[in-house]
Amino acid sequence: QLLETHDSKDLECALEASEFSDEEDETVELSKDHAATSDEPGLSSTAGYQCVVGTIIVANTFVIALEAVFMQNAEIKDLCDFLESIFAAIYVLEITVRVREQGCEHFFIGPDWTWNWFDTVITATGVADAIMEILGLAGVGIS
């Protein structure tokens, strides 16, 4: 009878472990499904994030206007060029956050695809301008 009790306890432990393992697998599956179909808003859709990005856009516009007014001043132009590079890096980071949250497909062909492509093209232009500035090719006519 001791052997039967021992065997039945082993069987109970094995069954409990099996049930726990199955529950764990289901939890992992639910987590994967939740991550793939989560409708929870990401960082980029929060009001604070959008406020910060909007403020950066306004600051960038101010720097562009400042550069246009003081174009002849080499010191201000150098400062503006440096700031433009910083803005380009911030915009790349901002687009990266949105792409990671939404996924490439949703970002580029989802409901806001027009704005997302617009942001991407404008940012790519800013990055190209920053690279040309670094390489000393800014202001060189291509045509």
mmCIF file of C-alpha atoms in Angstrom:
data_model
loop_
_atom_site.group_PDB
_atom_site.id
_atom_site.type_symbol
_atom_site.label_atom_id
_atom_site.label_comp_id
_atom_site.label_asym_id
_atom_site.label_seq_id
_atom_site.Cartn_x
_atom_site.Cartn_y
_atom_site.Cartn_z
ATOM 1 C CA GLN A 1 0.000 0.000 0.000
ATOM 2 C CA LEU A 2 2.922 2.362 0.652
ATOM 3 C CA LEU A 3 4.042 1.778 -2.909
ATOM 4 C CA GLU A 4 0.549 2.511 -4.226
ATOM 5 C CA THR A 5 0.375 5.766 -2.203
ATOM 6 C CA HIS A 6 3.804 6.796 -3.427
ATOM 7 C CA ASP A 7 2.850 6.036 -7.045
ATOM 8 C CA SER A 8 -0.437 7.896 -6.768
ATOM 9 C CA LYS A 9 1.354 10.932 -5.285
ATOM 10 C CA ASP A 10 3.858 10.851 -8.141
ATOM 11 C CA LEU A 11 0.980 10.612 -10.587
ATOM 12 C CA GLU A 12 -0.791 13.547 -8.933
ATOM 13 C CA CYS A 13 2.420 15.622 -9.043
ATOM 14 C CA ALA A 14 2.974 14.711 -12.675
ATOM 15 C CA LEU A 15 -0.598 15.668 -13.567
ATOM 16 C CA GLU A 16 -0.335 18.958 -11.685
ATOM 17 C CA ALA A 17 2.956 19.736 -13.426
ATOM 18 C CA SER A 18 1.373 18.870 -16.750
ATOM 19 C CA GLU A 19 -1.607 21.121 -16.050
ATOM 20 C CA PHE A 20 0.685 23.929 -14.949
ATOM 21 C CA SER A 21 2.756 23.499 -18.097
ATOM 22 C CA ASP A 22 -0.390 23.674 -20.256
ATOM 23 C CA GLU A 23 -1.570 26.809 -18.432
ATOM 24 C CA GLU A 24 1.844 28.383 -18.881
ATOM 25 C CA ASP A 25 1.760 27.617 -22.631
ATOM 26 C CA GLU A 26 -1.716 29.158 -22.885
ATOM 27 C CA THR A 27 -0.478 32.251 -21.036
ATOM 28 C CA VAL A 28 2.460 32.577 -23.424
ATOM 29 C CA GLU A 29 0.133 32.162 -26.409
ATOM 30 C CA LEU A 30 -2.265 34.778 -25.037
ATOM 31 C CA SER A 31 0.654 37.151 -24.478
ATOM 32 C CA LYS A 32 1.812 36.677 -28.059
ATOM 33 C CA ASP A 33 -1.706 37.198 -29.400
ATOM 34 C CA HIS A 34 -2.167 40.258 -27.191
ATOM 35 C CA ALA A 35 1.090 41.800 -28.423
ATOM 36 C CA ALA A 36 0.150 41.201 -32.052
ATOM 37 C CA THR A 37 -3.372 42.583 -31.785
ATOM 38 C CA SER A 38 -3.064 45.046 -28.924
ATOM 39 C CA ASP A 39 -5.172 48.152 -29.343
ATOM 40 C CA GLU A 40 -3.507 49.841 -26.403
ATOM 41 C CA PRO A 41 -2.160 53.253 -27.345
ATOM 42 C CA GLY A 42 1.602 53.507 -27.535
ATOM 43 C CA LEU A 43 3.846 56.313 -26.388
ATOM 44 C CA SER A 44 3.471 58.237 -29.646
ATOM 45 C CA SER A 45 -0.281 58.592 -29.193
ATOM 46 C CA THR A 46 -0.096 60.159 -25.746
ATOM 47 C CA ALA A 47 -0.866 63.851 -25.369
ATOM 48 C CA GLY A 48 2.481 64.554 -23.688
ATOM 49 C CA TYR A 49 4.471 62.939 -26.490
ATOM 50 C CA GLN A 50 2.512 64.804 -29.151
ATOM 51 C CA CYS A 51 2.981 68.066 -27.249
ATOM 52 C CA VAL A 52 6.753 67.535 -27.107
ATOM 53 C CA VAL A 53 6.924 66.689 -30.825
ATOM 54 C CA GLY A 54 4.761 69.719 -31.673
ATOM 55 C CA THR A 55 7.060 71.954 -29.620
ATOM 56 C CA ILE A 56 10.086 70.556 -31.436
ATOM 57 C CA ILE A 57 8.440 71.287 -34.799
ATOM 58 C CA VAL A 58 7.733 74.890 -33.734
ATOM 59 C CA ALA A 59 11.335 75.268 -32.508
ATOM 60 C CA ASN A 60 12.604 73.888 -35.828
ATOM 61 C CA THR A 61 10.430 76.376 -37.719
ATOM 62 C CA PHE A 62 11.850 79.181 -35.576
ATOM 63 C CA VAL A 63 15.424 78.066 -36.362
ATOM 64 C CA ILE A 64 14.641 77.975 -40.099
ATOM 65 C CA ALA A 65 13.207 81.512 -39.902
ATOM 66 C CA LEU A 66 16.234 82.686 -37.905
ATOM 67 C CA GLU A 67 18.569 81.171 -40.490
ATOM 68 C CA ALA A 68 16.685 82.890 -43.320
ATOM 69 C CA VAL A 69 16.901 86.298 -41.619
ATOM 70 C CA PHE A 70 20.578 86.017 -40.638
ATOM 71 C CA MET A 71 21.798 84.001 -43.607
ATOM 72 C CA GLN A 72 24.826 86.254 -44.089
ATOM 73 C CA ASN A 73 26.055 85.811 -40.514
ATOM 74 C CA ALA A 74 28.433 82.817 -40.567
ATOM 75 C CA GLU A 75 28.231 82.172 -36.807
ATOM 76 C CA ILE A 76 24.435 82.041 -36.780
ATOM 77 C CA LYS A 77 24.410 79.951 -39.956
ATOM 78 C CA ASP A 78 26.773 77.414 -38.357
ATOM 79 C CA LEU A 79 24.604 77.271 -35.236
ATOM 80 C CA CYS A 80 21.470 76.805 -37.357
ATOM 81 C CA ASP A 81 23.142 74.041 -39.378
ATOM 82 C CA PHE A 82 24.085 72.269 -36.146
ATOM 83 C CA LEU A 83 20.542 72.639 -34.788
ATOM 84 C CA GLU A 84 19.076 71.351 -38.061
ATOM 85 C CA SER A 85 21.186 68.199 -37.667
ATOM 86 C CA ILE A 86 19.843 67.769 -34.129
ATOM 87 C CA PHE A 87 16.266 68.226 -35.365
ATOM 88 C CA ALA A 88 16.832 65.654 -38.123
ATOM 89 C CA ALA A 89 18.078 63.128 -35.544
ATOM 90 C CA ILE A 90 15.053 63.817 -33.315
ATOM 91 C CA TYR A 91 12.687 63.327 -36.271
ATOM 92 C CA VAL A 92 14.369 60.021 -37.163
ATOM 93 C CA LEU A 93 13.899 58.904 -33.554
ATOM 94 C CA GLU A 94 10.258 60.022 -33.590
ATOM 95 C CA ILE A 95 9.500 58.097 -36.798
ATOM 96 C CA THR A 96 11.345 55.070 -35.426
ATOM 97 C CA VAL A 97 9.141 55.089 -32.310
ATOM 98 C CA ARG A 98 5.990 55.250 -34.422
ATOM 99 C CA VAL A 99 7.133 52.485 -36.799
ATOM 100 C CA ARG A 100 8.041 50.204 -33.878
ATOM 101 C CA GLU A 101 4.659 50.803 -32.244
ATOM 102 C CA GLN A 102 2.553 50.454 -35.383
ATOM 103 C CA GLY A 103 4.650 48.031 -37.428
ATOM 104 C CA CYS A 104 5.993 48.852 -40.887
ATOM 105 C CA GLU A 105 2.936 47.688 -42.784
ATOM 106 C CA HIS A 106 0.459 49.661 -40.687
ATOM 107 C CA PHE A 107 2.732 52.719 -40.675
ATOM 108 C CA PHE A 108 3.220 52.851 -44.455
ATOM 109 C CA ILE A 109 -0.172 51.604 -45.712
ATOM 110 C CA GLY A 110 -2.473 52.060 -42.702
ATOM 111 C CA PRO A 111 -5.110 54.760 -42.196
ATOM 112 C CA ASP A 112 -2.536 57.548 -41.684
ATOM 113 C CA TRP A 113 -0.249 56.469 -44.512
ATOM 114 C CA THR A 114 -0.302 59.878 -46.235
ATOM 115 C CA TRP A 115 0.949 61.740 -43.169
ATOM 116 C CA ASN A 116 3.429 58.994 -42.347
ATOM 117 C CA TRP A 117 4.912 59.061 -45.851
ATOM 118 C CA PHE A 118 4.980 62.873 -45.741
ATOM 119 C CA ASP A 119 6.848 62.791 -42.407
ATOM 120 C CA THR A 120 9.246 60.153 -43.736
ATOM 121 C CA VAL A 121 10.064 62.079 -46.931
ATOM 122 C CA ILE A 122 10.542 65.376 -45.058
ATOM 123 C CA THR A 123 12.752 63.638 -42.487
ATOM 124 C CA ALA A 124 14.775 61.863 -45.185
ATOM 125 C CA THR A 125 15.323 65.232 -46.870
ATOM 126 C CA GLY A 126 16.530 66.699 -43.562
ATOM 127 C CA VAL A 127 18.873 63.757 -43.006
ATOM 128 C CA ALA A 128 20.256 64.099 -46.553
ATOM 129 C CA ASP A 129 20.798 67.826 -45.942
ATOM 130 C CA ALA A 130 22.596 67.096 -42.643
ATOM 131 C CA ILE A 131 24.827 64.513 -44.337
ATOM 132 C CA MET A 132 25.667 66.953 -47.120
ATOM 133 C CA GLU A 133 26.483 69.590 -44.471
ATOM 134 C CA ILE A 134 28.828 67.158 -42.699
ATOM 135 C CA LEU A 135 30.506 66.188 -45.967
ATOM 136 C CA GLY A 136 30.906 69.820 -46.938
ATOM 137 C CA LEU A 137 28.633 69.486 -49.952
ATOM 138 C CA ALA A 138 25.963 71.912 -48.777
ATOM 139 C CA GLY A 139 25.213 74.688 -51.232
ATOM 140 C CA VAL A 140 26.862 72.813 -54.115
ATOM 141 C CA GLY A 141 24.611 73.021 -57.163
ATOM 142 C CA ILE A 142 23.763 69.659 -58.640
ATOM 143 C CA SER A 143 22.085 70.899 -61.801
#
